[in-house]
CSV table of C-alpha atoms in Angstrom, one decimal:
chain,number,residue,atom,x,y,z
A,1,UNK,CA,45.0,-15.0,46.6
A,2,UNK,CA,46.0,-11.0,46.5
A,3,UNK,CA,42.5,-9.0,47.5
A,4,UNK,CA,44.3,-5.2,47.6
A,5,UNK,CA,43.1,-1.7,46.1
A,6,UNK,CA,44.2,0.4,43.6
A,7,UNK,CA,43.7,4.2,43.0
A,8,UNK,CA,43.1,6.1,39.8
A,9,UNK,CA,45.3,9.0,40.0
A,10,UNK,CA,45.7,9.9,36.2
A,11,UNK,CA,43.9,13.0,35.3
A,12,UNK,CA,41.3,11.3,33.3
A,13,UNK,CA,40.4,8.1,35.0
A,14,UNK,CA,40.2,4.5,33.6
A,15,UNK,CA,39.0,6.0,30.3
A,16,UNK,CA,39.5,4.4,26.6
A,17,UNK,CA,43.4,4.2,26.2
A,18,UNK,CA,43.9,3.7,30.3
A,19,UNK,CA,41.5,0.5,29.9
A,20,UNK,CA,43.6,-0.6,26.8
A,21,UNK,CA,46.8,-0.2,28.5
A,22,UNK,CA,45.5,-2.2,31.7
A,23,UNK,CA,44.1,-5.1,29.1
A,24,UNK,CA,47.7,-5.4,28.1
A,25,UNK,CA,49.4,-5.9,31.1
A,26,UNK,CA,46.3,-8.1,32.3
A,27,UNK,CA,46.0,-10.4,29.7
A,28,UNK,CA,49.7,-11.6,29.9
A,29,UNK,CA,48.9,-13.5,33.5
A,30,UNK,CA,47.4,-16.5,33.6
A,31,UNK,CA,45.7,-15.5,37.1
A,32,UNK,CA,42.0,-14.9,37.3
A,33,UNK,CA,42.4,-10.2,37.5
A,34,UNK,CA,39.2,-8.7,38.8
A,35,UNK,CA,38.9,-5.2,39.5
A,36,UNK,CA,36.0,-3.5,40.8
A,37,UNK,CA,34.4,-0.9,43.5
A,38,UNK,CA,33.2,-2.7,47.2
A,39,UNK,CA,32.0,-6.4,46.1
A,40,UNK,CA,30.9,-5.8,42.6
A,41,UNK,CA,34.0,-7.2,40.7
A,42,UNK,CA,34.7,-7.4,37.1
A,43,UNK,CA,37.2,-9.5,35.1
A,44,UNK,CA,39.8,-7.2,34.1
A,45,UNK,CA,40.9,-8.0,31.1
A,46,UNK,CA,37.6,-7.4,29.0
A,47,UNK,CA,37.8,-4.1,27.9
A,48,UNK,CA,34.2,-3.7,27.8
A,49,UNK,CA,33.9,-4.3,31.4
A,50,UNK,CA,36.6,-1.8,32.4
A,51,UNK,CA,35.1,1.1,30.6
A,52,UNK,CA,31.7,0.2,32.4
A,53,UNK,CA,33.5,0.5,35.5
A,54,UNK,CA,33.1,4.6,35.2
A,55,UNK,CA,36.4,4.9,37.7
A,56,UNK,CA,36.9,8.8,37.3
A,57,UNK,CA,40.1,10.2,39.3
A,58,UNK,CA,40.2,9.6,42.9
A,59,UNK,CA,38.4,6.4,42.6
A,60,UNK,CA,39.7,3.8,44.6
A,61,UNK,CA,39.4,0.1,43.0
A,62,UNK,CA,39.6,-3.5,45.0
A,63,UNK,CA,42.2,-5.4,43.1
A,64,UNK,CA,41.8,-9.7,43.4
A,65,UNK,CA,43.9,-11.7,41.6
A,66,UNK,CA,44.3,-15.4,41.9
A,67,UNK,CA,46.0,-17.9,40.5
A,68,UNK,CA,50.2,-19.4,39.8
A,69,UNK,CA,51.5,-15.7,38.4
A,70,UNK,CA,49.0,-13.4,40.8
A,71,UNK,CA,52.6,-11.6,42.7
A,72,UNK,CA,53.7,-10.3,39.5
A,73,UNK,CA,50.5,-9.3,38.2
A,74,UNK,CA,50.0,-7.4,41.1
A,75,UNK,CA,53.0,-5.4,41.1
A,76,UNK,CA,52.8,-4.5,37.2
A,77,UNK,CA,49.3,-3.2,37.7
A,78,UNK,CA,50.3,-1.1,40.7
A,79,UNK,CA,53.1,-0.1,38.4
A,80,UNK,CA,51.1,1.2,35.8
A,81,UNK,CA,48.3,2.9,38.0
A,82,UNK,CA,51.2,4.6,40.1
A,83,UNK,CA,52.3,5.9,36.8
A,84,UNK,CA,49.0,7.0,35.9
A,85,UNK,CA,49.1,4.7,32.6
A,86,UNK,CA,52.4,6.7,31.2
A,87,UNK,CA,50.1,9.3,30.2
A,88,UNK,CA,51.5,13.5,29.9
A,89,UNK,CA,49.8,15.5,32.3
């Protein structure tokens, strides 16, 4: 089990098209994603969930992910948070 944090650094926070892009990197793990603030946790590939979240810029999320693929899950969502979701500034 990885139980690490992730923070929103793109200008607009996890909004519409940042959830969508974070459903499609989710979704193609078999590992159980939550995200979440403290030890409210959601399951991160609903998009309906995510947008709930309200995680403006500067928020910091807890990451868990658990399950066969949960390494390489990991490192593509800290991939596309560090590039703040490959949007233009």
């Amino acid at each position: 089990m990885i139980d690490t944090t992730v923070n929103v650094i793109n200008k607009l926070g996890l909004h519409a098209r940042a959830s969508g892009k974070l459903i499609e990197v989710t979704s193609r793990y078999r590992s159980s994603i939550q995200l979440g603030k403290g030890k409210e946790l959601i399951d991160a590939k609903n998009i309906m969930s995510l947008l709930m979240l309200g995680a403006g810029k500067g928020t910091q999320l807890r990451l868990v992910i658990e399950g066969s693929d949960e390494e390489k899950a990991c490192e593509a969502i800290q991939a596309l948070f560090n590039a703040k979701f490959y949007e233009a500034e």
